Short mmCIF file of C-alpha atoms and ligand atoms in Angstrom, two decimals:
data_model
loop_
_atom_site.label_atom_id
_atom_site.label_comp_id
_atom_site.label_asym_id
_atom_site.label_seq_id
_atom_site.Cartn_x
_atom_site.Cartn_y
_atom_site.Cartn_z
CA MET Y 1 14.08 11.64 1.70
CA SER Y 2 14.63 14.40 4.22
CA ASP Y 3 12.98 17.76 4.24
CA MET Y 4 14.71 20.42 6.31
CA GLN Y 5 12.02 23.05 5.73
CA HIS Y 6 9.35 21.28 7.71
CA ASP Y 7 9.16 20.44 11.37
CA ARG Y 8 10.23 16.83 11.61
CA LEU Y 9 9.18 14.04 13.87
CA LEU Y 10 11.52 11.09 14.36
CA ILE Y 11 10.15 7.58 14.84
CA ILE Y 12 12.82 5.32 16.30
CA ASP Y 13 11.98 1.81 15.16
CA PHE Y 14 12.52 -1.11 17.51
CA GLY Y 15 11.13 -3.62 15.02
CA SER Y 16 7.37 -3.58 15.59
CA GLN Y 17 5.16 -4.98 12.84
CA VAL Y 18 3.03 -1.85 13.00
CA THR Y 19 5.62 0.93 13.06
CA GLN Y 20 4.55 2.07 9.63
CA LEU Y 21 1.05 2.67 10.96
CA ILE Y 22 2.48 5.31 13.30
CA ALA Y 23 3.84 7.14 10.26
CA ARG Y 24 0.50 6.74 8.62
CA ARG Y 25 -1.38 8.32 11.56
CA LEU Y 26 1.07 11.22 11.59
CA ARG Y 27 0.70 11.90 7.87
CA GLU Y 28 -3.05 12.05 8.37
CA LEU Y 29 -2.29 14.91 10.75
CA ASN Y 30 -0.08 16.55 8.08
CA VAL Y 31 3.02 16.00 10.17
CA TYR Y 32 6.30 15.18 8.45
CA CYS Y 33 7.97 12.13 9.98
CA GLU Y 34 10.66 9.61 9.21
CA ILE Y 35 11.19 6.10 10.57
CA HIS Y 36 14.77 5.16 11.41
CA PRO Y 37 15.95 1.87 12.91
CA PHE Y 38 17.29 2.28 16.45
CA ASN Y 39 20.78 1.09 15.55
CA LEU Y 40 21.24 3.88 13.03
CA VAL Y 41 20.17 6.58 15.44
CA ASP Y 42 23.21 7.96 17.30
CA ASN Y 43 24.10 11.33 18.79
CA ALA Y 44 25.32 12.74 15.49
CA PHE Y 45 22.15 11.59 13.76
CA LEU Y 46 19.96 13.27 16.37
CA THR Y 47 21.85 16.54 16.00
CA THR Y 48 21.52 16.56 12.22
CA PHE Y 49 17.93 15.37 12.13
CA ALA Y 50 16.91 17.89 14.83
CA PRO Y 51 13.47 16.37 15.52
CA LYS Y 52 10.73 18.47 17.04
CA ALA Y 53 9.42 15.32 18.74
CA VAL Y 54 10.39 11.66 18.98
CA ILE Y 55 8.32 8.46 19.11
CA PHE Y 56 9.76 5.12 20.25
CA SER Y 57 7.97 2.29 18.43
CA GLY Y 58 7.05 -1.09 19.83
CA GLY Y 59 9.21 -4.10 19.17
CA PRO Y 60 9.56 -7.85 19.68
CA CYS Y 61 12.45 -7.82 22.21
CA SER Y 62 12.54 -7.79 25.98
CA VAL Y 63 14.30 -4.83 27.60
CA ILE Y 64 15.46 -7.24 30.29
CA ASP Y 65 17.67 -9.15 27.87
CA ASP Y 66 21.30 -8.21 27.50
CA GLY Y 67 21.98 -6.15 24.41
CA SER Y 68 18.32 -5.35 23.84
CA PRO Y 69 17.71 -2.33 21.58
CA ARG Y 70 18.05 1.14 23.11
CA PRO Y 71 17.93 4.69 21.81
CA PRO Y 72 20.98 6.84 22.57
CA GLU Y 73 20.89 8.44 26.07
CA SER Y 74 21.16 11.85 24.45
CA VAL Y 75 17.61 11.59 23.11
CA TYR Y 76 16.38 12.49 26.62
CA SER Y 77 18.31 15.75 26.64
CA LEU Y 78 17.06 17.05 23.30
CA GLY Y 79 14.38 18.97 25.20
CA VAL Y 80 11.61 17.69 22.86
CA PRO Y 81 8.52 15.63 23.67
CA ILE Y 82 8.97 11.86 23.54
CA LEU Y 83 6.23 9.24 23.27
CA GLY Y 84 7.08 5.61 24.01
CA ILE Y 85 4.78 2.89 22.73
CA CYS Y 86 4.77 -0.65 24.18
CA TYR Y 87 8.43 -1.72 23.94
CA GLY Y 88 9.17 2.01 23.58
CA GLN Y 89 7.45 2.61 26.91
CA GLN Y 90 9.42 -0.13 28.62
CA VAL Y 91 12.76 1.01 27.26
CA MET Y 92 12.01 4.53 28.41
CA MET Y 93 11.12 3.36 31.92
CA GLN Y 94 14.18 1.16 32.18
CA MET Y 95 16.57 3.87 30.99
CA LEU Y 96 15.09 6.58 33.20
CA GLY Y 97 15.23 4.57 36.42
CA GLY Y 98 12.03 2.50 36.52
CA GLN Y 99 11.74 -1.27 36.42
CA VAL Y 100 10.45 -3.76 33.90
CA GLU Y 101 9.62 -7.35 34.77
CA ARG Y 102 8.90 -10.46 32.77
CA GLY Y 103 5.22 -11.10 32.49
CA HIS Y 104 4.26 -14.04 34.66
CA GLY Y 105 0.54 -14.11 34.23
CA THR Y 106 0.47 -10.45 33.30
CA ALA Y 107 1.00 -10.77 29.58
CA GLU Y 108 -1.79 -9.12 27.66
CA PHE Y 109 -2.64 -9.63 24.02
CA GLY Y 110 -5.60 -8.14 22.25
CA ARG Y 111 -8.44 -5.93 23.37
CA ALA Y 112 -8.26 -4.25 26.77
CA TYR Y 113 -9.93 -1.28 28.42
CA VAL Y 114 -8.08 1.61 29.98
CA THR Y 115 -9.68 3.70 32.68
CA PRO Y 116 -8.48 7.21 33.53
CA SER Y 117 -6.89 8.18 36.82
CA ASP Y 118 -7.80 11.43 38.60
CA ASP Y 119 -4.81 13.32 37.23
CA LYS Y 120 -5.11 14.93 33.84
CA THR Y 121 -2.65 15.37 30.97
CA ASP Y 122 -3.07 17.11 27.62
CA LEU Y 123 -2.10 13.85 25.93
CA LEU Y 124 -5.50 12.48 26.89
CA SER Y 125 -7.50 15.59 26.20
CA GLY Y 126 -10.83 14.54 24.64
CA TRP Y 127 -9.67 10.93 24.50
CA PHE Y 128 -11.86 9.10 26.96
CA THR Y 129 -15.23 9.15 25.24
CA ASP Y 130 -16.62 7.01 28.02
CA ASP Y 131 -15.34 6.20 31.48
CA LYS Y 132 -13.11 3.69 29.73
CA GLU Y 133 -11.47 3.45 26.34
CA GLN Y 134 -10.74 0.39 24.18
CA VAL Y 135 -7.08 -0.19 23.35
CA TRP Y 136 -4.99 -2.92 21.73
CA MET Y 137 -2.38 -4.51 23.94
CA SER Y 138 0.43 -6.78 22.85
CA HIS Y 139 2.99 -7.22 25.59
CA GLY Y 140 4.70 -9.99 27.50
CA ASP Y 141 6.81 -7.89 29.90
CA HIS Y 142 5.30 -5.14 31.97
CA VAL Y 143 6.47 -2.08 33.84
CA ALA Y 144 6.70 -2.93 37.54
CA GLU Y 145 7.88 0.45 38.74
CA ILE Y 146 7.66 3.73 36.89
CA ALA Y 147 10.66 6.04 36.58
CA PRO Y 148 11.06 8.99 38.99
CA GLY Y 149 9.07 12.00 37.81
CA PHE Y 150 6.36 9.92 36.08
CA GLU Y 151 2.71 9.83 37.13
CA VAL Y 152 -0.02 7.37 36.17
CA TYR Y 153 -2.82 8.68 33.95
CA GLY Y 154 -4.53 5.44 32.90
CA THR Y 155 -4.70 1.80 33.97
CA SER Y 156 -5.98 -1.45 32.54
CA PRO Y 157 -6.64 -4.66 34.48
CA ASN Y 158 -3.26 -6.12 33.53
CA ALA Y 159 -1.32 -2.90 33.06
CA PRO Y 160 -1.44 -0.65 36.11
CA PHE Y 161 0.88 1.71 34.20
CA ALA Y 162 -1.01 1.72 30.90
CA ILE Y 163 -0.52 5.46 30.46
CA THR Y 164 2.18 7.37 32.31
CA ALA Y 165 3.86 10.72 31.80
CA ASP Y 166 6.54 12.98 33.16
CA VAL Y 167 4.70 16.14 32.20
CA ALA Y 168 7.53 18.47 33.28
CA ARG Y 169 9.91 16.84 30.82
CA ASN Y 170 7.25 16.10 28.22
CA PHE Y 171 7.86 12.36 28.27
CA TYR Y 172 4.83 10.14 27.63
CA ALA Y 173 4.60 6.37 27.68
CA VAL Y 174 1.76 4.02 26.81
CA GLN Y 175 1.66 0.25 27.10
CA PHE Y 176 -0.77 -0.24 24.20
CA HIS Y 177 -0.67 0.52 20.46
CA PRO Y 178 -2.61 3.71 19.67
CA GLU Y 179 -1.73 3.39 15.96
CA VAL Y 180 -3.75 0.26 15.22
CA HIS Y 181 -7.33 0.00 14.12
CA HIS Y 182 -8.31 -1.84 17.31
CA THR Y 183 -7.52 1.22 19.37
CA PRO Y 184 -10.46 3.05 17.80
CA ASN Y 185 -9.71 6.45 19.25
CA GLY Y 186 -5.92 6.12 19.04
CA ALA Y 187 -5.48 8.83 16.42
CA LYS Y 188 -6.59 11.34 19.06
CA LEU Y 189 -3.52 10.56 21.18
CA TYR Y 190 -1.22 11.27 18.24
CA GLU Y 191 -3.16 14.44 17.52
CA ASN Y 192 -2.71 15.62 21.10
CA PHE Y 193 0.96 14.64 21.12
CA VAL Y 194 1.90 16.56 17.97
CA LYS Y 195 -0.15 19.53 19.12
CA MET Y 196 1.77 19.61 22.40
CA ALA Y 197 5.00 19.38 20.41
CA GLY Y 198 3.99 22.45 18.41
CA PHE Y 199 3.53 20.94 14.95
CA THR Y 200 1.43 23.15 12.71
CA GLY Y 201 0.27 20.43 10.30
CA ASP Y 202 1.88 22.01 7.24
CA TRP Y 203 2.93 18.74 5.60
CA THR Y 204 0.51 18.45 2.68
CA MET Y 205 0.54 16.53 -0.61
CA GLY Y 206 1.55 19.79 -2.30
CA ALA Y 207 4.58 19.94 -0.03
CA TYR Y 208 5.36 16.29 -0.68
CA ARG Y 209 5.18 16.87 -4.43
CA GLU Y 210 7.66 19.77 -4.32
CA GLN Y 211 10.07 17.88 -2.15
CA ALA Y 212 9.82 14.68 -4.19
CA VAL Y 213 10.47 16.59 -7.42
CA ALA Y 214 13.60 18.16 -5.92
CA ALA Y 215 14.81 14.77 -4.65
CA ILE Y 216 14.31 13.10 -8.06
CA LYS Y 217 16.26 15.91 -9.77
CA GLU Y 218 19.06 15.46 -7.33
CA GLN Y 219 19.18 11.68 -7.67
CA VAL Y 220 18.98 11.53 -11.45
CA GLY Y 221 21.03 14.57 -12.48
CA ASP Y 222 21.30 14.66 -16.27
CA LYS Y 223 20.92 10.91 -16.76
CA ASN Y 224 17.94 9.15 -18.33
CA VAL Y 225 15.22 7.14 -16.61
CA ILE Y 226 13.07 4.36 -18.01
CA CYS Y 227 9.76 3.24 -16.61
CA ALA Y 228 7.46 0.30 -17.33
CA LEU Y 229 4.10 2.01 -17.55
CA SER Y 230 1.23 -0.39 -16.94
CA GLY Y 231 -1.63 2.05 -16.67
CA GLY Y 232 -2.11 1.07 -13.04
CA VAL Y 233 -2.32 3.80 -10.40
CA ASP Y 234 1.16 3.32 -8.92
CA SER Y 235 3.21 3.32 -12.10
CA SER Y 236 1.09 6.14 -13.53
CA VAL Y 237 1.59 8.41 -10.52
CA ALA Y 238 5.31 7.58 -10.37
CA ALA Y 239 5.69 8.40 -14.07
CA ALA Y 240 3.78 11.68 -13.78
CA LEU Y 241 5.86 12.76 -10.79
CA ILE Y 242 9.19 11.85 -12.39
CA HIS Y 243 8.13 13.59 -15.59
CA GLU Y 244 7.43 16.75 -13.64
CA ALA Y 245 10.96 16.55 -12.24
CA ILE Y 246 13.00 15.64 -15.32
CA GLY Y 247 10.69 15.95 -18.36
CA GLU Y 248 12.23 14.44 -21.49
CA GLN Y 249 14.82 12.48 -19.55
CA LEU Y 250 12.03 10.01 -18.72
CA THR Y 251 10.91 7.44 -21.27
CA CYS Y 252 8.03 5.10 -20.49
CA VAL Y 253 7.61 1.72 -22.11
CA PHE Y 254 4.06 0.46 -22.28
CA VAL Y 255 4.29 -3.27 -22.95
CA ASP Y 256 1.15 -4.32 -24.82
CA HIS Y 257 0.89 -8.09 -24.58
CA GLY Y 258 -2.41 -8.25 -26.36
CA LEU Y 259 -4.08 -9.27 -23.11
CA LEU Y 260 -5.46 -5.85 -22.25
CA ARG Y 261 -9.06 -4.80 -21.87
CA LYS Y 262 -11.14 -3.06 -24.52
CA ASN Y 263 -9.52 0.26 -25.61
CA GLU Y 264 -7.04 0.05 -22.74
CA ALA Y 265 -3.84 0.55 -24.75
CA GLU Y 266 -5.27 3.56 -26.60
CA GLU Y 267 -6.51 5.13 -23.37
CA VAL Y 268 -3.25 4.75 -21.47
CA VAL Y 269 -0.97 5.79 -24.31
CA GLY Y 270 -3.33 8.58 -25.32
CA MET Y 271 -3.44 10.06 -21.87
CA PHE Y 272 0.24 9.97 -21.12
CA ARG Y 273 1.57 10.78 -24.57
CA ASP Y 274 -1.01 13.22 -25.89
CA HIS Y 275 -2.38 14.88 -22.76
CA MET Y 276 0.59 14.79 -20.46
CA ASN Y 277 3.37 14.95 -23.05
CA LEU Y 278 5.35 12.05 -21.69
CA ARG Y 279 7.65 10.13 -23.98
CA VAL Y 280 5.83 6.82 -24.26
CA ILE Y 281 6.85 3.87 -26.41
CA HIS Y 282 3.86 1.67 -27.20
CA ALA Y 283 5.50 -1.73 -27.47
CA ASP Y 284 2.79 -3.66 -29.30
CA GLU Y 285 4.00 -7.23 -28.99
CA THR Y 286 0.64 -8.95 -29.27
CA GLU Y 287 1.85 -11.37 -31.92
CA LEU Y 288 4.84 -12.44 -29.86
CA PHE Y 289 2.87 -13.05 -26.66
CA LEU Y 290 -0.16 -14.74 -28.22
CA GLY Y 291 2.12 -16.83 -30.42
CA GLU Y 292 4.07 -18.16 -27.44
CA LEU Y 293 0.86 -18.78 -25.50
CA GLU Y 294 -0.74 -20.81 -28.25
CA GLY Y 295 -1.78 -24.26 -27.09
CA GLN Y 296 -0.85 -23.57 -23.45
CA SER Y 297 -3.53 -24.20 -20.87
CA ASP Y 298 -1.66 -24.66 -17.58
CA PRO Y 299 -2.03 -21.54 -15.42
CA GLU Y 300 1.54 -21.51 -14.13
CA THR Y 301 3.02 -22.12 -17.58
CA LYS Y 302 0.97 -19.24 -18.95
CA ARG Y 303 2.12 -16.92 -16.17
CA LYS Y 304 5.76 -17.90 -16.64
CA ILE Y 305 5.68 -17.35 -20.39
CA ILE Y 306 4.14 -13.92 -19.92
CA GLY Y 307 6.56 -12.93 -17.13
CA LYS Y 308 9.63 -13.92 -19.12
CA LEU Y 309 8.48 -12.29 -22.35
CA PHE Y 310 7.60 -9.12 -20.47
CA ILE Y 311 11.14 -8.79 -19.22
CA ASP Y 312 12.64 -9.61 -22.63
CA VAL Y 313 10.44 -7.06 -24.36
CA PHE Y 314 11.02 -4.35 -21.80
CA GLN Y 315 14.74 -4.93 -21.99
CA LYS Y 316 14.74 -4.80 -25.80
CA TYR Y 317 13.01 -1.41 -25.87
CA ALA Y 318 14.98 -0.06 -22.94
CA ASN Y 319 18.28 -0.93 -24.61
CA GLU Y 320 17.39 1.48 -27.37
CA ILE Y 321 17.14 4.38 -24.97
CA GLU Y 322 20.50 6.04 -24.75
CA GLY Y 323 22.08 6.74 -21.40
CA ALA Y 324 19.35 5.10 -19.34
CA GLU Y 325 20.84 4.53 -15.92
CA PHE Y 326 17.72 4.51 -13.79
CA LEU Y 327 14.59 2.39 -13.60
CA ALA Y 328 11.48 3.98 -12.10
CA GLN Y 329 9.18 1.85 -9.99
CA GLY Y 330 5.95 2.57 -8.20
CA THR Y 331 6.95 0.78 -5.00
CA LEU Y 332 4.72 1.81 -2.08
CA TYR Y 333 5.45 1.96 1.61
CA PRO Y 334 3.64 -1.27 2.50
CA ASP Y 335 5.90 -3.00 -0.07
CA VAL Y 336 8.95 -1.88 1.81
CA ILE Y 337 9.24 -4.21 4.75
CA GLU Y 338 11.77 -2.84 7.10
CA SER Y 339 12.92 -5.20 9.77
CA VAL Y 340 15.55 -4.86 12.37
CA SER Y 341 18.10 -7.59 12.77
CA PHE Y 342 19.52 -7.77 16.23
CA SER Y 343 22.83 -9.32 15.36
CA GLY Y 344 23.83 -6.79 12.81
CA GLY Y 345 22.50 -3.83 10.91
CA PRO Y 346 18.97 -3.27 9.76
CA SER Y 347 17.85 -5.41 6.87
CA VAL Y 348 15.52 -4.06 4.27
CA THR Y 349 13.54 -6.46 2.15
CA ILE Y 350 11.78 -5.13 -0.88
CA LYS Y 351 8.96 -6.99 -2.52
CA SER Y 352 9.88 -6.61 -6.18
CA HIS Y 353 7.24 -5.57 -8.62
CA HIS Y 354 6.09 -8.76 -10.32
CA ASN Y 355 6.65 -7.35 -13.78
CA VAL Y 356 10.15 -5.94 -13.56
CA GLY Y 357 11.60 -7.99 -10.73
CA GLY Y 358 15.23 -8.81 -11.38
CA LEU Y 359 15.57 -6.20 -14.11
CA PRO Y 360 17.58 -3.59 -12.23
CA GLU Y 361 20.40 -6.04 -11.42
CA LYS Y 362 20.35 -7.62 -14.87
CA MET Y 363 20.56 -4.29 -16.63
CA GLY Y 364 22.76 -2.51 -14.13
CA LEU Y 365 20.09 0.07 -13.37
CA THR Y 366 19.58 2.11 -10.23
CA LEU Y 367 16.04 2.33 -8.87
CA VAL Y 368 14.05 5.54 -8.62
CA GLU Y 369 11.12 4.93 -6.27
CA PRO Y 370 9.43 8.22 -5.50
CA LEU Y 371 6.40 6.62 -3.81
CA ARG Y 372 8.34 4.54 -1.31
CA GLU Y 373 7.04 6.55 1.62
CA LEU Y 374 3.39 6.59 0.67
CA PHE Y 375 0.35 4.45 1.28
CA LYS Y 376 -2.09 3.67 -1.51
CA ASP Y 377 -4.62 6.37 -0.71
CA GLU Y 378 -1.80 8.91 -0.40
CA VAL Y 379 -0.62 7.88 -3.88
CA ARG Y 380 -4.12 8.57 -5.12
CA ALA Y 381 -4.08 12.00 -3.46
CA LEU Y 382 -0.71 12.74 -5.05
CA GLY Y 383 -2.06 11.62 -8.43
CA ARG Y 384 -4.92 14.09 -8.10
CA GLU Y 385 -2.46 16.78 -7.07
CA LEU Y 386 -0.51 16.03 -10.28
CA GLY Y 387 -3.63 16.39 -12.39
CA LEU Y 388 -4.33 12.77 -13.27
CA PRO Y 389 -8.06 12.31 -13.93
CA ASP Y 390 -10.19 10.72 -11.22
CA SER Y 391 -11.23 7.97 -13.59
CA PHE Y 392 -7.60 6.87 -13.69
CA ILE Y 393 -6.88 7.26 -10.02
CA GLY Y 394 -9.85 5.22 -8.86
CA ARG Y 395 -9.26 2.31 -11.24
CA HIS Y 396 -9.61 -1.23 -10.00
CA PRO Y 397 -6.35 -3.22 -9.87
CA PHE Y 398 -5.51 -5.11 -13.06
CA PRO Y 399 -3.07 -8.03 -12.92
CA GLY Y 400 0.20 -8.04 -14.88
CA PRO Y 401 -0.71 -11.19 -16.88
CA GLY Y 402 -3.93 -9.41 -17.89
CA LEU Y 403 -6.79 -11.30 -19.50
CA ALA Y 404 -4.68 -14.46 -19.72
CA ILE Y 405 -5.68 -15.39 -16.18
CA ARG Y 406 -9.33 -14.58 -16.88
CA CYS Y 407 -9.42 -17.03 -19.73
CA PRO Y 408 -8.94 -20.39 -17.98
CA GLY Y 409 -7.53 -23.05 -20.26
CA GLU Y 410 -6.24 -22.29 -23.72
CA ILE Y 411 -6.17 -18.68 -24.87
CA THR Y 412 -7.45 -17.89 -28.33
CA ARG Y 413 -7.87 -14.54 -30.04
CA ALA Y 414 -11.57 -15.28 -30.54
CA LYS Y 415 -12.07 -15.90 -26.81
CA LEU Y 416 -10.11 -12.77 -25.91
CA ASP Y 417 -12.31 -10.67 -28.19
CA ILE Y 418 -15.47 -12.05 -26.63
CA LEU Y 419 -14.07 -11.54 -23.14
CA ARG Y 420 -13.14 -7.91 -23.86
CA GLU Y 421 -16.67 -7.12 -25.04
CA ALA Y 422 -18.36 -8.87 -22.11
CA ASP Y 423 -16.05 -7.18 -19.61
CA ALA Y 424 -16.80 -3.75 -21.11
CA VAL Y 425 -20.55 -4.29 -20.77
CA TYR Y 426 -20.18 -5.52 -17.17
CA ILE Y 427 -18.03 -2.58 -16.10
CA ASP Y 428 -20.42 -0.20 -17.85
CA GLN Y 429 -23.28 -1.70 -15.85
CA ILE Y 430 -21.35 -1.30 -12.60
CA ARG Y 431 -20.54 2.32 -13.37
CA LYS Y 432 -24.11 3.11 -14.43
CA HIS Y 433 -25.40 1.73 -11.14
CA GLY Y 434 -22.86 3.84 -9.21
CA LEU Y 435 -21.17 0.77 -7.70
CA TYR Y 436 -17.66 1.05 -9.16
CA ASP Y 437 -16.04 2.72 -6.17
CA GLU Y 438 -17.63 0.32 -3.66
CA ILE Y 439 -16.03 -2.64 -5.39
CA TRP Y 440 -12.36 -3.55 -5.04
CA GLN Y 441 -12.20 -5.36 -8.35
CA ALA Y 442 -14.70 -6.57 -10.94
CA PHE Y 443 -14.20 -8.49 -14.15
CA VAL Y 444 -15.53 -11.19 -16.40
CA ALA Y 445 -13.86 -14.58 -16.86
CA ILE Y 446 -14.66 -16.54 -19.99
CA LEU Y 447 -15.12 -20.21 -19.25
CA PRO Y 448 -13.55 -22.96 -21.33
CA VAL Y 449 -16.91 -24.56 -22.07
CA ARG Y 450 -19.69 -23.94 -24.50
CA THR Y 451 -23.28 -24.53 -23.48
CA VAL Y 452 -26.58 -24.84 -25.28
CA GLY Y 453 -29.10 -22.03 -25.33
CA VAL Y 454 -32.02 -20.76 -27.32
CA MET Y 455 -32.29 -17.30 -28.86
CA GLY Y 456 -35.21 -16.31 -31.05
CA ASP Y 457 -36.25 -19.63 -32.47
CA GLY Y 458 -32.75 -20.97 -32.87
CA ARG Y 459 -30.40 -23.11 -30.87
CA THR Y 460 -27.15 -21.51 -29.73
CA TYR Y 461 -23.96 -23.22 -28.68
CA ASP Y 462 -21.71 -20.54 -27.20
CA TYR Y 463 -19.37 -19.80 -24.32
CA ALA Y 464 -20.43 -19.39 -20.72
CA CYS Y 465 -18.86 -16.63 -18.66
CA ALA Y 466 -18.56 -15.82 -14.97
CA LEU Y 467 -18.89 -12.38 -13.44
CA ARG Y 468 -16.60 -11.64 -10.51
CA ALA Y 469 -16.84 -8.69 -8.13
CA VAL Y 470 -15.19 -8.53 -4.72
CA THR Y 471 -14.75 -6.25 -1.79
CA SER Y 472 -11.34 -6.20 -0.12
CA VAL Y 473 -8.93 -3.84 1.59
CA ASP Y 474 -5.68 -5.25 0.32
CA GLY Y 475 -6.45 -8.11 -2.05
CA MET Y 476 -5.24 -10.64 0.52
CA THR Y 477 -8.72 -11.59 1.63
CA ALA Y 478 -11.92 -10.80 -0.19
CA ASP Y 479 -15.65 -11.36 -0.20
CA TYR Y 480 -18.01 -11.43 -3.15
CA TYR Y 481 -20.02 -8.29 -3.73
CA PRO Y 482 -23.73 -8.70 -2.87
CA PHE Y 483 -25.31 -7.40 -6.08
CA SER Y 484 -29.09 -7.25 -6.18
CA HIS Y 485 -30.87 -9.88 -8.27
CA GLU Y 486 -32.17 -7.04 -10.46
CA PHE Y 487 -28.63 -5.93 -11.21
CA LEU Y 488 -27.46 -9.46 -11.99
CA GLY Y 489 -30.47 -10.19 -14.19
CA GLU Y 490 -30.14 -6.95 -16.15
CA THR Y 491 -26.39 -7.49 -16.62
CA ALA Y 492 -26.83 -11.07 -17.82
CA THR Y 493 -29.45 -9.94 -20.34
CA ARG Y 494 -27.23 -7.15 -21.63
CA ILE Y 495 -24.18 -9.39 -22.02
CA ILE Y 496 -26.09 -12.09 -23.89
CA ASN Y 497 -27.83 -9.56 -26.13
CA GLU Y 498 -24.79 -7.40 -26.81
CA VAL Y 499 -21.94 -9.90 -26.94
CA PRO Y 500 -22.04 -12.50 -29.69
CA GLY Y 501 -20.38 -15.69 -28.53
CA ILE Y 502 -21.80 -15.78 -25.01
CA ASN Y 503 -25.10 -17.42 -24.17
CA ARG Y 504 -24.82 -18.05 -20.41
CA VAL Y 505 -23.81 -15.83 -17.51
CA THR Y 506 -23.00 -17.00 -13.98
CA TYR Y 507 -22.00 -15.08 -10.85
CA ASP Y 508 -19.01 -16.24 -8.82
CA ILE Y 509 -19.87 -16.09 -5.10
CA THR Y 510 -16.62 -17.54 -3.74
CA SER Y 511 -14.79 -15.61 -1.07
CA LYS Y 512 -10.98 -15.51 -0.70
CA PRO Y 513 -9.96 -17.79 0.93
CA PRO Y 514 -10.82 -20.42 -0.15
CA GLY Y 515 -10.94 -19.01 -3.68
CA THR Y 516 -8.60 -16.45 -5.18
CA ILE Y 517 -9.81 -13.26 -6.78
CA GLU Y 518 -8.57 -14.16 -10.25
CA TRP Y 519 -9.57 -17.47 -11.80
CA GLU Y 520 -5.99 -18.60 -12.40
P1 XMP W 601 -5.53 -13.40 -6.33
O1 XMP W 601 -6.08 -13.93 -7.63
O2 XMP W 601 -4.20 -13.97 -6.00
O3 XMP W 601 -5.29 -11.86 -6.60
O4 XMP W 601 -6.52 -13.49 -5.21
C1 XMP W 601 -5.04 -10.89 -5.61
C2 XMP W 601 -4.84 -9.55 -6.31
O5 XMP W 601 -3.61 -9.60 -7.06
C3 XMP W 601 -3.88 -9.41 -8.44
N1 XMP W 601 -3.00 -10.35 -9.16
C4 XMP W 601 -1.89 -9.97 -9.78
N2 XMP W 601 -1.37 -8.76 -9.96
N3 XMP W 601 0.37 -9.71 -11.21
C5 XMP W 601 -0.26 -8.64 -10.71
O6 XMP W 601 0.21 -7.52 -10.93
C6 XMP W 601 -0.07 -10.97 -11.05
O7 XMP W 601 0.52 -11.93 -11.53
C7 XMP W 601 -1.29 -11.09 -10.30
N4 XMP W 601 -2.05 -12.16 -9.96
C8 XMP W 601 -3.09 -11.67 -9.23
C9 XMP W 601 -5.33 -9.70 -8.62
O8 XMP W 601 -5.85 -9.03 -9.76
C10 XMP W 601 -5.90 -9.21 -7.32
O9 XMP W 601 -6.04 -7.79 -7.32
#
C-alpha cells in the first residue's frame, strides 16, 4: 500500500528476523515506511518509490559469499541518507570500498557495550546516556577496514567499527541492532536519523485511515466483500474500516456456535448492526454445533468438529450473498512472515486465521487485509480513530472454539450455562478491582467433576471451577497473575453465592510453558 503524499522511507530487507521491528520503530516516530526485499529493489523501483531515506536491514548471509544479497549501486547516488544495520552495514562497507572478514574469534552475539569516540555525529545526538551504551549484537563477520570517507564514532570490544559514518554523504552504518528491545536506547538513533533526513512525522493513524480507505475502494471496486466477524479486536477493526470504505458492499457473518460468553452475541451484533450500521448476519447455529459436540470429550476432536462446522456455516451464509468476490481478514503484520529466499524470489508465508483458513481458495475469493501493515497496538489506535468503544478495543483475546475449550471433557448445555454465569462474575470482579487492563486474559474453566460442599445446613454436590488469569505479551509464554488473597477469597465467595451449580473455586497457578493458557 503506497502513499505518494507522504515522505517515504524505504527499508531494504536482507532477511533479518527483526526487520519488521525497524518499521515498528519508524511508525512510532510517525514516519511512513515500507519494507521491500532486496531482490525486488532495482533502479526503476528506486526512481518510482523516491525514498527520502533508506535503511538496509540485517540478514543471515555473509557478504563474502558469492551471490550474497546486494542493493542496486544506484541507491548510493540517490542523494538521500542511508543507514546500514548489521548485514546492511557490512554490505555498505563492501560496496563502497571497505573490507569485511569472516569472524574468527570476533563473532559477537548478545549484549555488548559501545563507547563513543571523540568525533561527534548528529546520529548519536543525546544517545550516550552514560560513557557507554548497551546494544544488541548478532554478527559472525566483521568489518576489517572501513570504506574511504567513513569515520568511526563508536566501538565495542569486538567491533572496532560499531558505529561509522560518512557524514558528507549522509551514510551511516552500525554493527548492532538498534531496533530491538535489548538496545534500550535504540529508538533514539532512528529518531536522529529521520530528523537528519528531514521527515516531519506527519504519518498518523488519521493519515493511515484515509489512505487505507482509498486503497480498499480501489481494490474492491463495485464488488461485494464478506467478513467473518468474531467480535475480536482485529476482525472488528477490519470490518469497521472496510465499512467506512465501501458501506453496504460489506456483509459480516457472525457465526454463533453457542459457545460464546454471557450476552456476547447480543453485544457484538448490537454494536455493529445497530450502532455502526453494518450489514451483519447473526448466524445462530447453536443447535448444529452443540448437537455435533454431544458426547465428545477429546479436546482435539472437539476442536476439529468446531473448525469444520465453522467453515461449513460461514460458507452457507456467504453463498447467499450475491456477487461476493472478496473475503476480509484481520491479518496483522506479525502474522505476515516475509522471508527472503536466496535461490529465487521472495517467499511470503501467511499464517492463516484459524477460523477461515482455506476458505479463500475453496470459495475462489480474493483477500482484503487492510491491517496487514499494523501491529496490535496500532490496530487498537486505528479502532479508536474509527470510533469503536474502548471497552471493545481493550478486550482480552477469546479463542475461536470459545467455551468448548474451557469445559474440559463432555460439553453440556447445563455446564455451559453455569460456566457463562461464573465467568461473568469473575470478569466483573476483575473490572471492579481495576485489574482488567493489567491482565492478558482471564476466564473460568468448569471442571468435569462434582465435589461435596455444605451451604446453610445442607449438603451440596456441585461442579468445581478453576479461575485462570495470565500476563503475557503475545500469548506464546505466560505467567499466572498474582492476585491478592483478598481478591481470590472475595471472588470465590461471590461465585459460589451467585452461581447455582458451583460449590468450589480453585485458582490455576500454572505458567506457560509448561501449561497452556486454555485448558484444552
Ligand atoms: P494456549 O491455550 O495455546 O493459547 O496457550 C494461547 C492463546 O491462543 C488462544 N487460543 C486460540 N485462539 N483459536 C483461537 O482463535 C484457537 O483455536 C485457540 N486456541 C487457543 C488462547 O485463548 C490464548 O490467547
